[in-house]
Coordinates of C-alpha atoms in Angstrom, one line a residue:
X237 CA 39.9 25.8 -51.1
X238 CA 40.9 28.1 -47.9
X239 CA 38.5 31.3 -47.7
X240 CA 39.9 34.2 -45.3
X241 CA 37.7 36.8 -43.8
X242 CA 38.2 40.6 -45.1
X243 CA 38.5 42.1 -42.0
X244 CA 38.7 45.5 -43.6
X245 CA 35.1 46.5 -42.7
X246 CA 32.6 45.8 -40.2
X247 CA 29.8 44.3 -40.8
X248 CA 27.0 45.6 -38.3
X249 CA 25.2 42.6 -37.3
X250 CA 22.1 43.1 -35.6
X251 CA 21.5 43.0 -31.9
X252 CA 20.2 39.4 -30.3
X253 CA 16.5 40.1 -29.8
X254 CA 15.6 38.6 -26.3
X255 CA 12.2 40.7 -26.3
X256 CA 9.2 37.7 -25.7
X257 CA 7.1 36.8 -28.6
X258 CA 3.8 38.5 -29.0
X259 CA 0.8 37.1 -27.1
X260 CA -1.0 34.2 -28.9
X261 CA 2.4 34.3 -31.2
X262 CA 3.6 30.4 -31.7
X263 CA 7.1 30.9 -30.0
X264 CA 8.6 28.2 -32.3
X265 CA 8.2 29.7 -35.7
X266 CA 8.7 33.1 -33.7
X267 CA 12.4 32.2 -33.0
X268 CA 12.6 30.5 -36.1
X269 CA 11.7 33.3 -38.3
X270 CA 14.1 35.7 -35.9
X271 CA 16.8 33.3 -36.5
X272 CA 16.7 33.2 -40.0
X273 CA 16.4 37.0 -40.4
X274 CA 19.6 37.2 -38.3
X275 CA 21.4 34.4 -40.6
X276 CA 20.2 36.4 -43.8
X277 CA 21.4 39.8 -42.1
X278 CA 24.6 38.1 -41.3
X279 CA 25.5 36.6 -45.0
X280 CA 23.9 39.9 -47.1
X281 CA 24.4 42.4 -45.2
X282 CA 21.1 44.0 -44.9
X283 CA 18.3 43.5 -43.0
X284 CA 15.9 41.2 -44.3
X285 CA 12.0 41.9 -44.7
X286 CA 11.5 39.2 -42.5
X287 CA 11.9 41.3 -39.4
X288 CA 8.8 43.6 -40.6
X289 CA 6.3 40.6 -40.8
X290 CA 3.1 40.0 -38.9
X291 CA 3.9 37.7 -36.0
X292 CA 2.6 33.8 -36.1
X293 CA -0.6 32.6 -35.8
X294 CA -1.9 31.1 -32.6
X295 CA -0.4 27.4 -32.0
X296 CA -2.2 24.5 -33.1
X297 CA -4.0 22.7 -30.4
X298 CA -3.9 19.5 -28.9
X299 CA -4.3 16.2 -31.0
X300 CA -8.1 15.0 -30.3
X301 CA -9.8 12.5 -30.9
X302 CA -13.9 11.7 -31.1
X303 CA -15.5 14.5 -29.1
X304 CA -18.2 11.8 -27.5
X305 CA -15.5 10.2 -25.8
X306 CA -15.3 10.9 -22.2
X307 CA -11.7 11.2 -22.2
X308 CA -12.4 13.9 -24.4
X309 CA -14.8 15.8 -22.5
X310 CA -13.0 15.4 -19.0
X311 CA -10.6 17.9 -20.5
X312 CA -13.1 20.6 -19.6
X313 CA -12.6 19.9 -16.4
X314 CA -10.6 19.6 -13.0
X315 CA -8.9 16.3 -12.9
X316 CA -10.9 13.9 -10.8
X317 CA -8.9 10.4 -11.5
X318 CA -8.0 8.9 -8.3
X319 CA -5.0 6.5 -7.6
X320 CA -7.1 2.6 -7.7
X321 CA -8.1 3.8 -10.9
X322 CA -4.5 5.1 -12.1
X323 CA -2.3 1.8 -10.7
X324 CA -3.8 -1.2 -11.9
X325 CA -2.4 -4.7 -11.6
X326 CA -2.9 -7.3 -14.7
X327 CA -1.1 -9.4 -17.0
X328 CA 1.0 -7.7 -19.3
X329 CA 2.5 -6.9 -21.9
X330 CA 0.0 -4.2 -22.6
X331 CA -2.7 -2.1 -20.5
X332 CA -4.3 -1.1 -23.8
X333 CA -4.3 -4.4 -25.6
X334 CA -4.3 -6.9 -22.8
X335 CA -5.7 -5.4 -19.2
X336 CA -8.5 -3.5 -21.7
X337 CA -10.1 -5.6 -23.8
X338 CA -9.6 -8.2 -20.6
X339 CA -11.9 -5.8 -18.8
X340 CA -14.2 -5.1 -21.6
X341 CA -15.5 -8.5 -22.4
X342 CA -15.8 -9.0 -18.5
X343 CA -17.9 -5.9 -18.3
X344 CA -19.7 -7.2 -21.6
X345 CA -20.0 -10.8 -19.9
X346 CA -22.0 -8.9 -17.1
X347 CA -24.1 -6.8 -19.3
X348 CA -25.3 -10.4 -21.3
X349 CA -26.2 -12.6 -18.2
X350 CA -28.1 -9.7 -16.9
X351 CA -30.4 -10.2 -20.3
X352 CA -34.2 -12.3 -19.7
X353 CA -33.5 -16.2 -19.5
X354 CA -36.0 -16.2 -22.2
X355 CA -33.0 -13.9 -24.4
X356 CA -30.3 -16.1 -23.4
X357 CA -31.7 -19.6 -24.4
X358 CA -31.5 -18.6 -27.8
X359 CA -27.5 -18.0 -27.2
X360 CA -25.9 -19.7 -29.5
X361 CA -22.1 -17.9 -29.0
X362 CA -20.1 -14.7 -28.1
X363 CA -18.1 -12.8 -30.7
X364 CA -15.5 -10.4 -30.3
X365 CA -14.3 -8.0 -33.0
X366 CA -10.8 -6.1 -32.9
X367 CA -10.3 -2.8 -34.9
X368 CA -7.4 -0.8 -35.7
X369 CA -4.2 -1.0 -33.2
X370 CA -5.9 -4.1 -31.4
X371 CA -6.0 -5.7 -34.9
X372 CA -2.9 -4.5 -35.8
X373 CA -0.8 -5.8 -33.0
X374 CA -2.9 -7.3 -31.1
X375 CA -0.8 -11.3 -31.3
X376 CA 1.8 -9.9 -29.8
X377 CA 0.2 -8.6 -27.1
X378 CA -1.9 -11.5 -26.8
X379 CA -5.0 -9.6 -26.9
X380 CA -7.3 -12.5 -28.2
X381 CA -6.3 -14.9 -24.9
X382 CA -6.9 -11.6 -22.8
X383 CA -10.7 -10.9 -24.7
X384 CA -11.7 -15.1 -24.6
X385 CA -10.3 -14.6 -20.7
X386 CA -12.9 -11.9 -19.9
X387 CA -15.6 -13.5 -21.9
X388 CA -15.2 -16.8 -19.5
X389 CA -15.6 -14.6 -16.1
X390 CA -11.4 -13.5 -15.5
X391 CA -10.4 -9.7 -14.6
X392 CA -7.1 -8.1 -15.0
X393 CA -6.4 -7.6 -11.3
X394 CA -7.4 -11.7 -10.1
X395 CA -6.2 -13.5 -13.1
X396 CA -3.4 -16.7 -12.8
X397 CA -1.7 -15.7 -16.4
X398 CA 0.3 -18.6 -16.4
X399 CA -2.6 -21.0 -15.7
X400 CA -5.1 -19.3 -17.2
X401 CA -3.2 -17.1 -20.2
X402 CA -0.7 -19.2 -20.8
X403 CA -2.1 -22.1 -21.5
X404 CA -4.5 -21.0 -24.0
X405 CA -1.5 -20.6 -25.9
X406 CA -0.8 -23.8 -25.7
X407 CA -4.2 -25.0 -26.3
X408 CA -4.8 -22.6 -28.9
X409 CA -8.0 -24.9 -30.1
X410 CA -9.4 -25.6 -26.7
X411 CA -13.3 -24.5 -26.1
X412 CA -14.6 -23.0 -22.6
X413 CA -17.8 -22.8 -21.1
X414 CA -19.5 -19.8 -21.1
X415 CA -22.8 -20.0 -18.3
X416 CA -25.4 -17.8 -19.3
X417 CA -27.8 -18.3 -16.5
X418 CA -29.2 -22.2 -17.0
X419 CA -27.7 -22.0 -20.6
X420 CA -23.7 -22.7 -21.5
X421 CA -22.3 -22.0 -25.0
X422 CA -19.2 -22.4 -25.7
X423 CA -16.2 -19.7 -26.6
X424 CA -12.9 -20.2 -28.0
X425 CA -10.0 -17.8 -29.5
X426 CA -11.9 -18.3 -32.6
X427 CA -14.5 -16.3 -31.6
X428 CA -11.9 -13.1 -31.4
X429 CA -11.6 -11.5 -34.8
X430 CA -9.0 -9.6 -35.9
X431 CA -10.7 -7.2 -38.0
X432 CA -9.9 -4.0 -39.7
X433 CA -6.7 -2.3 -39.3
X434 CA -8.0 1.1 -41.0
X435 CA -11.1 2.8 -40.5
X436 CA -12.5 6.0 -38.8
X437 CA -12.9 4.7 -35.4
X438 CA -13.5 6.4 -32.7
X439 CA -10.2 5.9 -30.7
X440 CA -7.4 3.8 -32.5
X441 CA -7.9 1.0 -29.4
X442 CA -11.6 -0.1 -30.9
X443 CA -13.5 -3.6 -30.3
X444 CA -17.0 -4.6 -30.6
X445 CA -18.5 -7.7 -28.7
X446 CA -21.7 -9.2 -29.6
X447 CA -24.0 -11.8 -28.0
X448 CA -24.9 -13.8 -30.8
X449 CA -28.6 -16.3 -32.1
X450 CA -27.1 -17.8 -35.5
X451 CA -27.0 -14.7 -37.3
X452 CA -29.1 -12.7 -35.2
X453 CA -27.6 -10.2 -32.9
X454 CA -28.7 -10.3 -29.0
X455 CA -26.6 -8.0 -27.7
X456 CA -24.0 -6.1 -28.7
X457 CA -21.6 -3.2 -27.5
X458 CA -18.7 -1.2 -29.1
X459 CA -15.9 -0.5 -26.7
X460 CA -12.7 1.6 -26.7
X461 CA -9.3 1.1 -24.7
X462 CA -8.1 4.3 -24.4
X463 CA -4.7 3.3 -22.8
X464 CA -3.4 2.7 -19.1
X465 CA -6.2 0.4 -18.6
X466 CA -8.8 2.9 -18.8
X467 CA -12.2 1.6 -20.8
X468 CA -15.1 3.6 -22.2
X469 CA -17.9 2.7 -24.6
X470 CA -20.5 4.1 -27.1
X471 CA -22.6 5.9 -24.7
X472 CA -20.0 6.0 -21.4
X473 CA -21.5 8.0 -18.4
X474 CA -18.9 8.4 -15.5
X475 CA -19.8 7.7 -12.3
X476 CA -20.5 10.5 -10.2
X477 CA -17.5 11.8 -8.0
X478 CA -17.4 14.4 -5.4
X479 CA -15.6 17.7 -5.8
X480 CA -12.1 17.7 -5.5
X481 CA -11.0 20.0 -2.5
X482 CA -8.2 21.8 -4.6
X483 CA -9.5 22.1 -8.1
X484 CA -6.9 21.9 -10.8
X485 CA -6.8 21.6 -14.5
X486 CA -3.2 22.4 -14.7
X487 CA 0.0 22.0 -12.9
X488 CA 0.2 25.6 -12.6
X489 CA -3.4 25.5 -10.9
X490 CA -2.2 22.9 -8.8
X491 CA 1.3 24.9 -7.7
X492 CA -1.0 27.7 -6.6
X493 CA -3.1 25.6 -4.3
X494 CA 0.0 24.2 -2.7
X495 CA 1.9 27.8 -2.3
X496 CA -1.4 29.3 -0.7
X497 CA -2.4 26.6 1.7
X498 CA 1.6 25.4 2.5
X499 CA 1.1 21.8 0.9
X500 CA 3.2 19.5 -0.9
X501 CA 2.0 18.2 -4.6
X502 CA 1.3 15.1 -2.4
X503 CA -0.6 17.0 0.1
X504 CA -2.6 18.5 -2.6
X505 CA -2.8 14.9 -4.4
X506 CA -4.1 13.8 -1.0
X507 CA -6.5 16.0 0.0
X508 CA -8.4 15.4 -3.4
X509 CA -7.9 11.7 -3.2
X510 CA -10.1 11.8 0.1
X511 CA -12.1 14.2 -0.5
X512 CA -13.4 12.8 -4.3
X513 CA -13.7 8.7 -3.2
X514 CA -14.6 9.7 0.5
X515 CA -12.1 7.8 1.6
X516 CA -9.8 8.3 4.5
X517 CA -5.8 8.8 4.2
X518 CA -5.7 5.8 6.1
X519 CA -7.5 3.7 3.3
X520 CA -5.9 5.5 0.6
X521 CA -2.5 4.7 2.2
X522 CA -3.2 0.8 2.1
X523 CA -4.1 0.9 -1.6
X524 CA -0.5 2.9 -2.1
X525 CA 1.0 0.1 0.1
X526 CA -0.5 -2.8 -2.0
X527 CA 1.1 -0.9 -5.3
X528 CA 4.2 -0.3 -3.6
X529 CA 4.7 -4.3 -2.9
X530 CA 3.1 -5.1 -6.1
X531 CA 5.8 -2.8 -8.1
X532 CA 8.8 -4.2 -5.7
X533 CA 7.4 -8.1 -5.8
X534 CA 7.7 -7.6 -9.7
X535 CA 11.2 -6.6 -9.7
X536 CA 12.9 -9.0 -7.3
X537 CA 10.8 -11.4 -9.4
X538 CA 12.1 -10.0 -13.0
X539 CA 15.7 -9.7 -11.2
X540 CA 15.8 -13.7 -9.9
X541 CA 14.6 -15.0 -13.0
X542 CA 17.6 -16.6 -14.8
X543 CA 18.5 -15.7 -18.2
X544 CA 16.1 -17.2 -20.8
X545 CA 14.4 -16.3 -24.1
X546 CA 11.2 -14.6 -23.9
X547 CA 8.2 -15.9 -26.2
X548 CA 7.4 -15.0 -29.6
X549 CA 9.0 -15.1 -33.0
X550 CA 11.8 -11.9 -31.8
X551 CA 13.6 -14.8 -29.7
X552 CA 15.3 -12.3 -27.5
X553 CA 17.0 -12.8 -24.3
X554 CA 16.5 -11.5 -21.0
X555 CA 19.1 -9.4 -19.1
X556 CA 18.1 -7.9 -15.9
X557 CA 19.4 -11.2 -14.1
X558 CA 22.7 -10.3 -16.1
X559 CA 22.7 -6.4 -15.7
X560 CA 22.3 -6.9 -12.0
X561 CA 24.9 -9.2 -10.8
X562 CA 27.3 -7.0 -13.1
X563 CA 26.3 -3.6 -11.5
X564 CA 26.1 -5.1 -8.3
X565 CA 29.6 -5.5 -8.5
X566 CA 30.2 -2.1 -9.3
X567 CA 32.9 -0.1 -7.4
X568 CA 32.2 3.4 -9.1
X569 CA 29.0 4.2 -7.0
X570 CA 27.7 6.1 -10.4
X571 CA 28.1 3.0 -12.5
X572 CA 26.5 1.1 -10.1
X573 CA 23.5 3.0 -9.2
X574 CA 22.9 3.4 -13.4
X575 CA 23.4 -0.2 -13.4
X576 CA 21.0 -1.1 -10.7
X577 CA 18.2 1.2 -11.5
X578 CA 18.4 -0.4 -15.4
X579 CA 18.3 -3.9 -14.0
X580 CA 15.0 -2.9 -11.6
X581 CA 13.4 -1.7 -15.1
X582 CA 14.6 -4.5 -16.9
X583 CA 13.1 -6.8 -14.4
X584 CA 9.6 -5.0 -14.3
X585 CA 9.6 -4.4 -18.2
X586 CA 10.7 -8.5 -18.7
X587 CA 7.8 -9.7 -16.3
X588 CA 5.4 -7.6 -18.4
X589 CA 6.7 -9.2 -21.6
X590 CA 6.4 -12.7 -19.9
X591 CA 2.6 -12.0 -19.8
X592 CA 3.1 -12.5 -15.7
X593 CA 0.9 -9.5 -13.6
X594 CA 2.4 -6.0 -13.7
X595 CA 1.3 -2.1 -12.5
X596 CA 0.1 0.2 -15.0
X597 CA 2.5 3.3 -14.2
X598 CA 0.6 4.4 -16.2
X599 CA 0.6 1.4 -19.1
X600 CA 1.6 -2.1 -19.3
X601 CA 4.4 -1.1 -22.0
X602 CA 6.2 1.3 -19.4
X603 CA 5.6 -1.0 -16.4
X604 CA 9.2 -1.5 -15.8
X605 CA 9.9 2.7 -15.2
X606 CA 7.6 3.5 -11.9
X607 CA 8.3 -0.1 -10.0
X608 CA 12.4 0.5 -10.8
X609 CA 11.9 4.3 -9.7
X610 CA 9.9 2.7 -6.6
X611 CA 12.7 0.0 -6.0
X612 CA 15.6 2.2 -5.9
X613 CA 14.2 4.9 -3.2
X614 CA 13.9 2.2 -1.2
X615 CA 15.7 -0.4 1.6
X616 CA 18.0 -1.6 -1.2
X617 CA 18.9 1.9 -2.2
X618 CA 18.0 5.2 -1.5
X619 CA 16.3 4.6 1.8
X620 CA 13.5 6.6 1.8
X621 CA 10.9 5.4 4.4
X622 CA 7.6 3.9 3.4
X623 CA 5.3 7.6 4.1
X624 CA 7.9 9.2 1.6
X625 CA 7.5 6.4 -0.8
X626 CA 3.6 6.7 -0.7
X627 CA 4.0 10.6 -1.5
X628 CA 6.3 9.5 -4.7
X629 CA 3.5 7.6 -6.0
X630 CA 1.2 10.4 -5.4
X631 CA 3.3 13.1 -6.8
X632 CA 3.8 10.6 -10.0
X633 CA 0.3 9.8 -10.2
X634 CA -0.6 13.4 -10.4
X635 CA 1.7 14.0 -13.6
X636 CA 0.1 10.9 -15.0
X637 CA -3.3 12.8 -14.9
X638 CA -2.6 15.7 -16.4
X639 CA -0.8 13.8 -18.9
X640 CA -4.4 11.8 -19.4
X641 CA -6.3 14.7 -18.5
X642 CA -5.2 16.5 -21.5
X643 CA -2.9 14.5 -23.6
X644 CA -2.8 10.7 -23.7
X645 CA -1.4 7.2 -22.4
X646 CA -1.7 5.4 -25.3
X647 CA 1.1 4.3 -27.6
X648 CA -1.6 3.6 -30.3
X649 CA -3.0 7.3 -30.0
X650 CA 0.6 9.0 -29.3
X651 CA 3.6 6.9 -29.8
X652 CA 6.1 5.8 -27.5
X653 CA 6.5 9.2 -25.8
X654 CA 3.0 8.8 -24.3
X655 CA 4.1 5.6 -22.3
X656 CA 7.2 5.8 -21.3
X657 CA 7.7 9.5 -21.4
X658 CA 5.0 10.0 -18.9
X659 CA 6.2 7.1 -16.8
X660 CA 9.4 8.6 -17.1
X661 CA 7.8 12.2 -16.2
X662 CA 5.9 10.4 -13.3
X663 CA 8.9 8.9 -11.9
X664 CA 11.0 12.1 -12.0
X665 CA 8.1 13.9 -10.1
X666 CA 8.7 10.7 -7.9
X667 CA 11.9 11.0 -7.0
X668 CA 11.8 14.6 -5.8
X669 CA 9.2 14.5 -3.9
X670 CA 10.8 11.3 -2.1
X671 CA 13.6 14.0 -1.9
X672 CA 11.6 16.7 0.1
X673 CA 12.2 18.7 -3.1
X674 CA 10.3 21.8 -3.2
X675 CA 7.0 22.0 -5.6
X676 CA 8.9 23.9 -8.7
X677 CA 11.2 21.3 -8.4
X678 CA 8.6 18.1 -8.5
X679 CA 7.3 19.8 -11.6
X680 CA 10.5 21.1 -13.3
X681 CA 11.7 17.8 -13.1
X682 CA 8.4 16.3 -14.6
X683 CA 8.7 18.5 -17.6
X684 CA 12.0 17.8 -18.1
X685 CA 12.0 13.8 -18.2
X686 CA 8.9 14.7 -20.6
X687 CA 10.4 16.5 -22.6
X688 CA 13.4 14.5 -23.5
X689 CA 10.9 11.5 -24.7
X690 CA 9.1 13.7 -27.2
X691 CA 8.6 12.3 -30.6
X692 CA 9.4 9.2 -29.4
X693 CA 7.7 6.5 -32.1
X694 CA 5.9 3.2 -30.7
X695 CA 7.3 0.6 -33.3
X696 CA 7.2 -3.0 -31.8
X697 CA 9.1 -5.8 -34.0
X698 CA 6.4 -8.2 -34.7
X699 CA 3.9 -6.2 -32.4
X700 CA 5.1 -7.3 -29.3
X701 CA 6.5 -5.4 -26.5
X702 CA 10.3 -6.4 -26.2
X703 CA 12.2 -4.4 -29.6
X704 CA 12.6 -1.9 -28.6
X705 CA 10.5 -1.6 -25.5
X706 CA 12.2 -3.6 -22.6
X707 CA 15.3 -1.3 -22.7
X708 CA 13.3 1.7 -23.1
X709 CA 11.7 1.2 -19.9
X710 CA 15.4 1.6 -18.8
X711 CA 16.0 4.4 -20.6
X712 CA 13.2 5.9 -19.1
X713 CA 13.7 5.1 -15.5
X714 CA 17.3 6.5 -15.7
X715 CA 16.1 9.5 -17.2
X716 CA 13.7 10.4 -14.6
X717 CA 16.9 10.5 -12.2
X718 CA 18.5 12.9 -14.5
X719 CA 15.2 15.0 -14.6
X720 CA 15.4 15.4 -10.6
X721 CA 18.8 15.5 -10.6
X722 CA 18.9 18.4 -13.3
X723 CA 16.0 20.4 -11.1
X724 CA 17.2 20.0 -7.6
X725 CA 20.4 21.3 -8.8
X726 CA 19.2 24.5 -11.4
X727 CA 17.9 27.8 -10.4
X728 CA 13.8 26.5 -9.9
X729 CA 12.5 29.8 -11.4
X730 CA 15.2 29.9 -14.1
X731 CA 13.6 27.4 -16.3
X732 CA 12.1 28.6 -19.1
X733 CA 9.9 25.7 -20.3
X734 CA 7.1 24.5 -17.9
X735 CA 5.5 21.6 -17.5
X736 CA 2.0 22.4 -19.0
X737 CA 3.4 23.4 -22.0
X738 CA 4.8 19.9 -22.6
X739 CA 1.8 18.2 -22.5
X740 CA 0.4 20.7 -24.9
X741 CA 3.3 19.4 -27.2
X742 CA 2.8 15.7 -26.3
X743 CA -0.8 16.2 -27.2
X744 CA 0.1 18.3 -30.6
X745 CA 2.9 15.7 -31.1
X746 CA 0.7 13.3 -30.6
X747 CA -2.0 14.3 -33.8
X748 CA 0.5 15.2 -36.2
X749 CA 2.6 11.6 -35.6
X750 CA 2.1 9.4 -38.4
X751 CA -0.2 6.6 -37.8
X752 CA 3.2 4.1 -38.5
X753 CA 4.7 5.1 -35.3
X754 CA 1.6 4.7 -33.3
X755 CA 2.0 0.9 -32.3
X756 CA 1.4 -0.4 -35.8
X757 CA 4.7 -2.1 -36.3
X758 CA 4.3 -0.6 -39.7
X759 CA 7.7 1.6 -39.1
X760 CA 10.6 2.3 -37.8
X761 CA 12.4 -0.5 -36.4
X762 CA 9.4 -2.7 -36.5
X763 CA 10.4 -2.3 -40.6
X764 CA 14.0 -2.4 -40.4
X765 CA 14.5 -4.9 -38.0
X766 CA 14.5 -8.6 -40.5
X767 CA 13.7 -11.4 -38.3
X768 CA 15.7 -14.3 -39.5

């Protein structure tokens, strides 16, 4: 049936309102509530009572977590990671369920031979309990060879994966030695125990180790990997920093230091990096250096492996070696550069699946977005010399810390758009400050790549990181060229959503996601996917 419009009389439609929501309003429901007045206004004819109500309440705030944990409490303050504790190298495929519990049960392994010889004589063996995510998903990460490897003296950083890794999967009944001073028990993957997927635990990334006498307990400590390799435990104390020269809490805080002293959101990231470790820029530069050819060594790597099928039940076959040689031949220069940068994040993401050693930019499950970001501003690319590479990784680093500082890096606590969204965030920050973009930019085209992976579910098939995870690392890594390319190319001061204010919704996305999107495998395609 046609309907035709009288056009007889006019109907007075009311004025767009483009007045700001009241202060402490919650600009969402604000604009909602205004748009739905205006529909109803439209349709009826008269204005609706809406228009008379109250403003909203104040927005909720962030997601949190246990207020004891230090990750909590750091929130308080100004940010005081540094860069050797942001870029880790370790086996993938996960910071959070592989690098972390690896260092955990090293750092436990410490604590036990440090016990009275008398203690460790009655040793009779070393248990490991996994709680929530790590249970969950934990086989496909691989997180019980990653805890017996820590128990047995390996860290993250120094570990042969395929000699050492590997082949505890292929000697999944094999026993080590465990040297407790003059006494050696024995430790196994039975000694790693899937425990309890549900529970109030303190963080969703839980484990307990315990040194054990029969049934009698010797020692024992409850740990939490809270994502990007970071570890804490019941009763965590940071070590004492210095001050940070410019103090910030926010990106807006940081903006202002750079605008009044003339810096760069390097410069800035610079001067606190020095001035919090007490190292010099010269020393700090080498650690950038050793991450630069860490993230570059991973992608050539990823990009000469021939296609093969990566381990685990998904079967699924590589394609960076494919993706590559195709783009490579590439005559539309926009096609090829889409192309290229995909393959470099293939490459990194495939390593990391392979269990071989990978960056934390800022997890294991994104490690294939900063090293392609990395890869294409360089000789092969973009061209951008080595000093403007090291300010990329500081500019990046920087939106990974107030990402941390007041959100979260872990999949398990926020979904996907924790990992790759702030890899994708970082790497946009990356890019223009490789570019010699001005500060507004570097963060406008943070928020933006942010923004864009918000809501975005962690919901491995089978728990491990390949379905869907491998191609979102490519997703991500294109997407923080789009985020620079959007910036440098907009009015700076015209944007009207800032970067602060998406990592307040990361952080409030974060709490109100349901716990099946939070590296689970319990939904999403991690349901609808049927292995066969």
């Amino acid at each position: 049936m046609d309907y035709e419009i009288d056009s007889s009389e006019d109907i007075a439609l009311p004025e767009l309102d483009f007045t700001e929501p009241p202060v402490g309003s919650d600009r969402r429901t604000f604009m909602v509530r205004s748009a739905m007045a205006t529909a109803i206004a439209a349709l009826g004819g008269t204005t609706n009572a809406l228009w008379a109500q109250e403003p909203a309440g104040a927005p909720l705030t962030g997601g949190k977590l246990d207020p004891n944990l230090e990750v909590v409490k750091q929130e308080k303050g100004p940010v005081m990671t540094l860069v050797d504790e942001f870029y880790k190298v370790g086996p993938g495929p996960s910071s959070s369920h592989t690098i972390g519990p690896m260092r955990i049960t090293y750092d436990f392994y410490q604590r036990a031979i440090k016990l009275p010889q008398a203690t460790l004589d009655q040793a009779t063996a070393l248990k490991v309990h996994l709680y929530g995510s790590l249970s969950a998903t934990g086989k496909g990460h691989g997180t019980e060879r990653a805890a017996l490897a820590g128990l047995i003296g390996h860290e993250p950083a120094t570990i042969d994966p395929v000699a050492v890794l590997d082949k505890m999967a292929a000697e999944p009944n094999k026993t080590y030695p465990v040297k407790l001073g003059t006494k050696t028990i024995n430790a196994s993957l039975a000694d790693i125990i899937y425990d309890a997927t549900k529970g109030d635990f303190p963080h969703a990334n839980t484990m307990t180790a315990k040194l054990m006498a029969g049934d009698k307990v010797l020692l024992e400590q409850e740990y939490y990997s809270v994502g990007g390799g970071f570890i804490e435990w019941k009763g965590y104390t940071p070590p004492k920093k210095n001050p940070p020269k410019y103090p910030y809490v926010t990106m807006a805080d940081l903006l202002k230091h750079a605008s009044d002293n003339n810096l760069t959101v390097a410069q800035v990231a610079m001067a606190n990096e020095t001035s919090i470790s007490g190292k010099s820029e010269a020393e700090v530069n080498a650690f950038l250096d050793k991450i630069i050819g860490a993230m570059r060594a991973t992608v050539k790597t990823g990009l000469a492996a021939p296609t093969a099928t990566l381990p685990g039940p998904i079967k699924l076959k590589t394609k960076a070696h494919d993706v590559y040689a195709n783009a490579s031949k590439e005559t539309s220069p926009a096609r090829k550069g889409i192309g290229l940068v995909s393959a470099a994040a293939l490459a990194g993401s495939e390593e990391n699946a392979r269990g071989h050693l990978v960056i934390t930019a800022p997890t294991g499950g994104s490690a294939g977005v900063m090293p392609a970001v990395v890869y294409s501003l360089g000789p092969d690319m973009a061209k951008k010399s080595d000093q403007q590479i090291r300010d990329a990784l500081l500019a990046g680093a920087v939106v990974g810390y107030l990402c941390k500082h007041h959100a979260t890096l872990a999949a398990a606590e926020g979904g996907c758009q924790a990992e790759i969204g702030v890899a994708s965030a970082m790497g946009a920050a990356a890019i223009a400050q490789a570019h010699g973009a001005s500060n507004q930019v570097i963060a406008n085209a943070a928020e933006g790549a942010l923004e864009h992976h918000l809501g975005m579910t962690c919901d491995p098939v089978a728990g491990f990181v390949q379905i869907p995870c491998i191609e979102r690392c490519a997703f991500g890594a294109v997407k923080s060229w789009t985020g620079y390319l959007i910036a440098s190319n907009e009015v700076p001061a015209n944007r009207r959503v800032d970067f602060d204010s998406t990592v307040q919704a990361l952080a409030i996305t974060a709490k109100e996601m349901n716990s099946k999107y939070k590296e689970t495998s319990e939904g999403g395609l991690a349901v609808s996917l049927v292995l066969c």
